[in-house]
Short mmCIF file of C-alpha atoms in Angstrom, two decimals:
data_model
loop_
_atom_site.label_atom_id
_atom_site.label_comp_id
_atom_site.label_asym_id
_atom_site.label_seq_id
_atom_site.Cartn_x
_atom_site.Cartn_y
_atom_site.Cartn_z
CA UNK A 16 175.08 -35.09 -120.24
CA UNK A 17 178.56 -34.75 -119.94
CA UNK A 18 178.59 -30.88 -119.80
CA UNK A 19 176.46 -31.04 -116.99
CA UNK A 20 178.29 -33.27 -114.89
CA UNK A 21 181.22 -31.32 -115.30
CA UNK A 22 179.05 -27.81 -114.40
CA UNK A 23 177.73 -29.57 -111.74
CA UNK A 24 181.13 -30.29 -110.43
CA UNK A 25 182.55 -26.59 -110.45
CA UNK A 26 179.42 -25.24 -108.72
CA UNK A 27 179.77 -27.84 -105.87
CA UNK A 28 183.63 -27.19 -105.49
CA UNK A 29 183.23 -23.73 -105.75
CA UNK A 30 180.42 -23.95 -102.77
CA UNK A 31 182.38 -25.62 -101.09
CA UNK A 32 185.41 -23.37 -101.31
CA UNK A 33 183.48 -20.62 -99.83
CA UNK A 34 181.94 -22.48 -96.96
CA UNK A 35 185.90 -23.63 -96.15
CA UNK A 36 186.48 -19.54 -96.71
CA UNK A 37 184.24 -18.78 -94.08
CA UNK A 38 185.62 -20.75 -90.72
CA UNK A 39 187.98 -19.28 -88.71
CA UNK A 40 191.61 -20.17 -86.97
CA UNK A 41 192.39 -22.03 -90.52
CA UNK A 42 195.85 -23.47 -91.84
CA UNK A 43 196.41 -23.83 -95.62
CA UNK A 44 199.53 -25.69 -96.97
CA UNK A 45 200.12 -24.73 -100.29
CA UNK A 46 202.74 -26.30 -102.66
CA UNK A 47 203.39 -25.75 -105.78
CA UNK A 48 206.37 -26.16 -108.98
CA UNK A 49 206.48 -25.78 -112.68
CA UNK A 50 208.94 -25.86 -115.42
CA UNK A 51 210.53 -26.41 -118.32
CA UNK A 52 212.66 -29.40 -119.70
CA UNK A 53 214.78 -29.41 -123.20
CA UNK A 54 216.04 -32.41 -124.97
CA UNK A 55 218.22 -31.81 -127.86
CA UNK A 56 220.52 -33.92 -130.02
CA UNK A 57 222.21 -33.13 -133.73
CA UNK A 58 224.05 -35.43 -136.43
CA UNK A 59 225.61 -34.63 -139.25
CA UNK A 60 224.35 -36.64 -142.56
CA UNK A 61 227.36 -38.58 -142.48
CA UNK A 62 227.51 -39.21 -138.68
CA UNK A 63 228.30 -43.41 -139.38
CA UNK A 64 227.29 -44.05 -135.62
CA UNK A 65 224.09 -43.74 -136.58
CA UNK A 66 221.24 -41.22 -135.30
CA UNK A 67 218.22 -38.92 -136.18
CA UNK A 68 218.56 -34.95 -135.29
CA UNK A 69 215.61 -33.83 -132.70
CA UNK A 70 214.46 -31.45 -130.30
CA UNK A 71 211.96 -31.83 -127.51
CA UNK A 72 209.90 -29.59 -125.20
CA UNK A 73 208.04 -30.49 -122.08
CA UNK A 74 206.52 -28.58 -119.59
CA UNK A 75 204.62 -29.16 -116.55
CA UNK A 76 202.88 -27.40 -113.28
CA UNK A 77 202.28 -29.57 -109.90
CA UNK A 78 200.34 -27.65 -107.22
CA UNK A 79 198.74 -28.44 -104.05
CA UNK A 80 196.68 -26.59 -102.23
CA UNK A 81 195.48 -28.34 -98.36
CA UNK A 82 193.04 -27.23 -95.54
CA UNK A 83 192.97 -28.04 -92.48
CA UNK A 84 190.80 -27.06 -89.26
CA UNK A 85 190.09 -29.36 -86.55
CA UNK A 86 188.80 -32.49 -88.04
CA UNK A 87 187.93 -30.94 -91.00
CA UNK A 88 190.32 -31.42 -94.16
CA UNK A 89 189.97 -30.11 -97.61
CA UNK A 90 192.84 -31.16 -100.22
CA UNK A 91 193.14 -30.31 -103.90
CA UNK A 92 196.03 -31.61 -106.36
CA UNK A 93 196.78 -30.50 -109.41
CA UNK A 94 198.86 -31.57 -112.34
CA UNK A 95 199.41 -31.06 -115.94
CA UNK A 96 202.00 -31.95 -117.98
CA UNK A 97 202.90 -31.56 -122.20
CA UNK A 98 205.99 -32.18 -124.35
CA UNK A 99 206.33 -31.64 -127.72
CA UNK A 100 209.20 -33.80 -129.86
CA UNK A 101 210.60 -32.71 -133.57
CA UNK A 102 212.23 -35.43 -135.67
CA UNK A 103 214.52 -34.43 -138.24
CA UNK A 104 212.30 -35.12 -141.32
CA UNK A 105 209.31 -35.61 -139.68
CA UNK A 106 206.45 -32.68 -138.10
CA UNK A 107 205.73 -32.08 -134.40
CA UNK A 108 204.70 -34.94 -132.56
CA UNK A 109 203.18 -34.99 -129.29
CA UNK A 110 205.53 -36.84 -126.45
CA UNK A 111 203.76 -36.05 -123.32
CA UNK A 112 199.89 -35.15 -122.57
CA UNK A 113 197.88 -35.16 -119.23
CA UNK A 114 195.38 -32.90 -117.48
CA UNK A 115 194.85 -34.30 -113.60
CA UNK A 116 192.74 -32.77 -111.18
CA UNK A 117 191.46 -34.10 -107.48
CA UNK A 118 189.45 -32.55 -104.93
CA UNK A 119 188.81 -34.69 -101.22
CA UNK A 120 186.76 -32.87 -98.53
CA UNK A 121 187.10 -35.02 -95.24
CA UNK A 122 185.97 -35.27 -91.86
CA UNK A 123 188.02 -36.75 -89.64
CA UNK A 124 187.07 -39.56 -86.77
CA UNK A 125 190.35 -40.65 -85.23
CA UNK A 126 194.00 -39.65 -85.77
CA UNK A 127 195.03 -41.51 -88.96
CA UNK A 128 191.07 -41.98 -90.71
CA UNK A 129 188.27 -40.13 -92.21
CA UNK A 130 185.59 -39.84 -93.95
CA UNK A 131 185.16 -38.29 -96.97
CA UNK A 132 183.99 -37.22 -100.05
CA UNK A 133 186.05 -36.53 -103.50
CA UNK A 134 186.18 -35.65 -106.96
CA UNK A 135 189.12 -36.32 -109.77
CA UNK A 136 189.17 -35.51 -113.63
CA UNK A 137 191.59 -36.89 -116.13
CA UNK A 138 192.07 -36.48 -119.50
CA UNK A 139 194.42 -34.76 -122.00
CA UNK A 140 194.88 -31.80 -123.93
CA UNK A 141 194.96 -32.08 -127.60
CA UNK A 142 194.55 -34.36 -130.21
CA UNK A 143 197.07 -37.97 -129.98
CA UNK A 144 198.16 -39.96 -133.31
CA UNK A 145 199.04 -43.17 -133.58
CA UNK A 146 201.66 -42.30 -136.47
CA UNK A 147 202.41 -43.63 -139.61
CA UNK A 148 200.24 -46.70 -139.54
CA UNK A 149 200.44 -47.76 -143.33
CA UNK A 150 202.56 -47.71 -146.22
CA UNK A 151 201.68 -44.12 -147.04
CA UNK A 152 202.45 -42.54 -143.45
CA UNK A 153 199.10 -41.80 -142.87
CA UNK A 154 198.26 -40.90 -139.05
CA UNK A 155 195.51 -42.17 -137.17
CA UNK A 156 192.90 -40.06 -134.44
CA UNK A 157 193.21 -41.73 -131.44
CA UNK A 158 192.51 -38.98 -128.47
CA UNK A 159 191.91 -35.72 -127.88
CA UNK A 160 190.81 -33.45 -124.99
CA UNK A 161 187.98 -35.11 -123.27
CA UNK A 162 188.35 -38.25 -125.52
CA UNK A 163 188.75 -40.26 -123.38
CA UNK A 164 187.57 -37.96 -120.18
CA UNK A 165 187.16 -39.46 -116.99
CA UNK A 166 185.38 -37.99 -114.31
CA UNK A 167 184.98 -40.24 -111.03
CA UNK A 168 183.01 -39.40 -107.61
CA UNK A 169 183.83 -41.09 -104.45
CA UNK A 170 182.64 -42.19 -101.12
CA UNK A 171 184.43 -43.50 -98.63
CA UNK A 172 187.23 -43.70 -95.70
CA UNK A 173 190.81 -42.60 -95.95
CA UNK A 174 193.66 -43.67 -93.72
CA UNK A 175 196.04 -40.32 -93.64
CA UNK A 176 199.22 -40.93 -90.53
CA UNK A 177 201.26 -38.08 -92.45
CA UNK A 178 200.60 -35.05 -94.59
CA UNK A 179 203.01 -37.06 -97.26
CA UNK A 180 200.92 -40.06 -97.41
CA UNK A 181 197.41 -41.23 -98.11
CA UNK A 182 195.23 -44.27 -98.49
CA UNK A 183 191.74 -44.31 -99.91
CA UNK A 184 189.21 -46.54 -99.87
CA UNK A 185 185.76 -46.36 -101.88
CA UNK A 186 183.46 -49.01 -101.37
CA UNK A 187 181.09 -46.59 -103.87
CA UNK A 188 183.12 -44.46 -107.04
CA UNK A 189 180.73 -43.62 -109.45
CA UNK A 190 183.24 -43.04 -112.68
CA UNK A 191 181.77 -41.12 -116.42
CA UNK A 192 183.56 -41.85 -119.07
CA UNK A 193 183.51 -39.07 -121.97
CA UNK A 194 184.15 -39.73 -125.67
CA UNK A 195 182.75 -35.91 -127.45
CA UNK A 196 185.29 -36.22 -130.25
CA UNK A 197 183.16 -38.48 -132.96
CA UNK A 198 186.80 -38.26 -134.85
CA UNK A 199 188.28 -40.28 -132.14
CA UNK A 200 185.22 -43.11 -131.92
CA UNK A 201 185.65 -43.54 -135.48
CA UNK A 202 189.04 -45.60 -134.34
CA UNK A 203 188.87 -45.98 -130.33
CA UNK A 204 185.84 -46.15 -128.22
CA UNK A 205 187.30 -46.80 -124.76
CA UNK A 206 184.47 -48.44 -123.34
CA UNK A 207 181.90 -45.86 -124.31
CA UNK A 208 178.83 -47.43 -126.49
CA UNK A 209 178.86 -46.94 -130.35
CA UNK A 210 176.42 -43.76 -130.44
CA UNK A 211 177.24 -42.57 -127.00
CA UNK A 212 179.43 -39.88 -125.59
CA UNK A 213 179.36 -40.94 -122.15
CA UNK A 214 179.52 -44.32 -120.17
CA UNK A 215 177.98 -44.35 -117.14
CA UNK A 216 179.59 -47.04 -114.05
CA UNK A 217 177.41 -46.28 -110.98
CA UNK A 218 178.71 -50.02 -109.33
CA UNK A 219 182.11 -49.03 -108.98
CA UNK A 220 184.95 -48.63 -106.20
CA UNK A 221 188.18 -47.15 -106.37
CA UNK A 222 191.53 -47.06 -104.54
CA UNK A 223 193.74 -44.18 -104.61
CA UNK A 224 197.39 -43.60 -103.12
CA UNK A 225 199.29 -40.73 -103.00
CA UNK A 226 202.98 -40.75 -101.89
CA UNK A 227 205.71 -37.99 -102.07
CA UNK A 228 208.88 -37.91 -100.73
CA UNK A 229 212.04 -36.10 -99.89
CA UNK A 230 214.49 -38.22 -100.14
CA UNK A 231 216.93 -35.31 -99.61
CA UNK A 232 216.83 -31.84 -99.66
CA UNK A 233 217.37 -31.36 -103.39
CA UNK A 234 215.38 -34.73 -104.34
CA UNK A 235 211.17 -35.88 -104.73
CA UNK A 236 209.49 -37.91 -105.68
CA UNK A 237 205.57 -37.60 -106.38
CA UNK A 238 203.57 -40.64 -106.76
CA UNK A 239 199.73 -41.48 -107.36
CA UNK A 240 198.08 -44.69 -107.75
CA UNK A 241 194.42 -45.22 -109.10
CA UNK A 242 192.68 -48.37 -109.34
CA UNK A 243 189.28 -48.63 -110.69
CA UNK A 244 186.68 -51.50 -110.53
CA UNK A 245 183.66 -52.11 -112.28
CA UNK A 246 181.62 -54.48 -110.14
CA UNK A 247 179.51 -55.62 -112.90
CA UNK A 248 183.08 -56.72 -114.34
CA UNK A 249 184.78 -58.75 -111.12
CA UNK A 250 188.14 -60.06 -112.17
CA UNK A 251 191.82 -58.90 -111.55
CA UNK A 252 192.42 -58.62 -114.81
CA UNK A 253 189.33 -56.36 -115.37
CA UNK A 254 190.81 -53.85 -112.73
CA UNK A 255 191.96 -50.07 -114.41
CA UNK A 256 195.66 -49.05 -112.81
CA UNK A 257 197.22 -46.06 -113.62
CA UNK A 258 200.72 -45.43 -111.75
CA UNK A 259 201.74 -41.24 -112.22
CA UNK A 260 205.64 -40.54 -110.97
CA UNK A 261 207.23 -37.75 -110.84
CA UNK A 262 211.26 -37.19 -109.54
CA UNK A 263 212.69 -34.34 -109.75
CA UNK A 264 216.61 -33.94 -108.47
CA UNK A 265 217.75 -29.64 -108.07
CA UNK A 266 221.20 -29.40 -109.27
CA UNK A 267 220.72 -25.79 -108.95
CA UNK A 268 218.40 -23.46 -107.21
CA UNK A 269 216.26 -23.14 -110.46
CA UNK A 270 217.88 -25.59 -112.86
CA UNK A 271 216.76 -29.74 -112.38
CA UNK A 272 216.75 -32.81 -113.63
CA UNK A 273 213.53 -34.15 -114.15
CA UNK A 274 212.26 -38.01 -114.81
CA UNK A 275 208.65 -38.59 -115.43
CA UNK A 276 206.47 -41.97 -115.93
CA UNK A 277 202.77 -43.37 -116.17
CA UNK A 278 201.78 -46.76 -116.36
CA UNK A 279 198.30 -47.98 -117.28
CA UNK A 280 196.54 -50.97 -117.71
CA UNK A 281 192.59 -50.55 -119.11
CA UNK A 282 191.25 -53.40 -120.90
CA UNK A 283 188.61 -50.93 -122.66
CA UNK A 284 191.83 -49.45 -123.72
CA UNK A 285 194.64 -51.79 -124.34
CA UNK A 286 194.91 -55.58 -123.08
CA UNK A 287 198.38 -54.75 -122.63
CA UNK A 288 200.03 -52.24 -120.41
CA UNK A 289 200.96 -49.26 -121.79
CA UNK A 290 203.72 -46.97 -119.96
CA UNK A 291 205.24 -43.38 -120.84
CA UNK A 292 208.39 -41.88 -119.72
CA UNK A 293 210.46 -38.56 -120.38
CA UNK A 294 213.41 -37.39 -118.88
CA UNK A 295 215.11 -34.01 -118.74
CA UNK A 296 216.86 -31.51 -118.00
CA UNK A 297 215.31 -27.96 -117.70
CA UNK A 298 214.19 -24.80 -115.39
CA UNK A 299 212.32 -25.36 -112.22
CA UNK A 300 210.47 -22.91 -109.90
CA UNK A 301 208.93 -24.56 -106.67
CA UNK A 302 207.09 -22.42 -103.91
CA UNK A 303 205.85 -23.80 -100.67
CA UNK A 304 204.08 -21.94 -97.64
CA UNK A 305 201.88 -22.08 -94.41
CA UNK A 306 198.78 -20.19 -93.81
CA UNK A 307 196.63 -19.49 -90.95
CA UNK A 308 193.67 -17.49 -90.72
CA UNK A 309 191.95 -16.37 -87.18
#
């Protein structure tokens, strides 16, 4: 089931690339940025202030790629990110995992709002420990690519007064939840049935936000907000939020400083909120440009 839905997704994004291919006297604004961050600290075995020797890698690629003819809007984000972090006296431990992708295809009917329809995927890349949970330092499976997988479908109306900002609202967000690694159900289940590798919310709506900012020429911030909720399920505290920043200060023309956090409250998850955060220093290439076609 869930292969499907996911084949089914690339054929109808793909159609819809061509059609948008097709019209003439079109404007693309592409952005996009990637690099490379590197955390490193050393101690000798007498250092008496205390301390643990480590290294960490992260990496990550933002692009944006938007459309635009007439009333006709087609906008696509996407954003990975993964870190690696090395203890001394410890193996390779995963500090930073997340596969995003949206796609919104809108028609506009005034200045600031339309209609439209979208698509966004998240889930991570490999397999997540929760580490050392006994006596013995044994690790336990707790996610891996697709597990959890969430793929959501929307309907609805978007208010849009700047390229930099957007508000959506879907009365009806069909959302698939995927759990294919029977490894990971063994010790989460994240709202999918015991048995099942998919759960299936047709009564849903979402809200989505997506903010970024210059705040000067060599400082942004990127910002998305999703908020699920199951209509079966009506109750604040019920709600799924998940808060994705990004700021990234250029000291340099390649070299930044880079600060990244998520925030994410799912009961089927957690009945607390969990949050992430990494911050470093690394390489950064960023590329923006303007298309038009005739």
């Amino acid at each position: 089931m869930g292969k499907r839905v996911l084949l089914l997704s690339f054929f109808l994004f793909s159609f819809v690339s061509l059609q948008a291919q097709t019209v003439a006297d079109t404007t693309w604004r592409r952005s996009l940025s990637t690099g490379l961050n590197l955390n490193q600290a050393a101690f000798s075995d007498n250092w008496k202030a205390g301390g643990v020797s480590s290294i960490a890698l992260n990496t990550f690629f933002n692009g944006r790629a938007n459309y635009k003819w007439e009333r006709v809007s087609w906008d696509n984000t996407l954003q990975l990110q993964y870190g690696q972090l090395k203890n001394k006296g410890e193996g390779m431990r995963k500090s930073l995992d997340r596969l995003y992708l949206d796609t919104k295809y809108g028609v506009g009917f005034s200045n600031d709002w339309n209609v439209f329809a979208s698509a966004n995927f998240l889930s991570q890349f490999t397999k997540g420990y929760e580490y050392d949970i006994d006596d013995a330092g044994n690790d336990k499976l707790i996610s891996n690519f697709l597990s959890p997988g969430y793929l959501t479908f929307a309907l609805g109306a978007e208010y849009k007064p700047t390229p930099n900002f957007s508000l959506r609202l879907s009365p009806f967000a069909p959302r698939f939840t995927f759990l294919v690694d029977e490894n990971v159900g063994e010790n989460e289940r994240y709202g999918v049935p015991p048995g099942d590798k998919v759960r299936t919310e047709i009564l849903s709506g979402l809200v989505q936000v997506d903010y970024q900012k210059d705040f000067a020429a060599n400082l942004n911030l990127k910002l998305n907000y999703i908020s699920n909720l199951n209509y079966k399920r009506i109750s604040f505290d019920k709600v799924d939020h998940r808060v994705n920043a990004v700021l990234t200060a250029k000291i340099t023309r390649y070299i930044n400083v880079n600060l990244m956090g998520n925030v994410v409250y799912d009961r089927d998850q957690d009945h607390s909120v969990q949050y992430s955060q990494s911050l470093g220093l690394g390489v950064m290439y960023s590329l923006e440009g303007i298309s038009t076609g005739q």
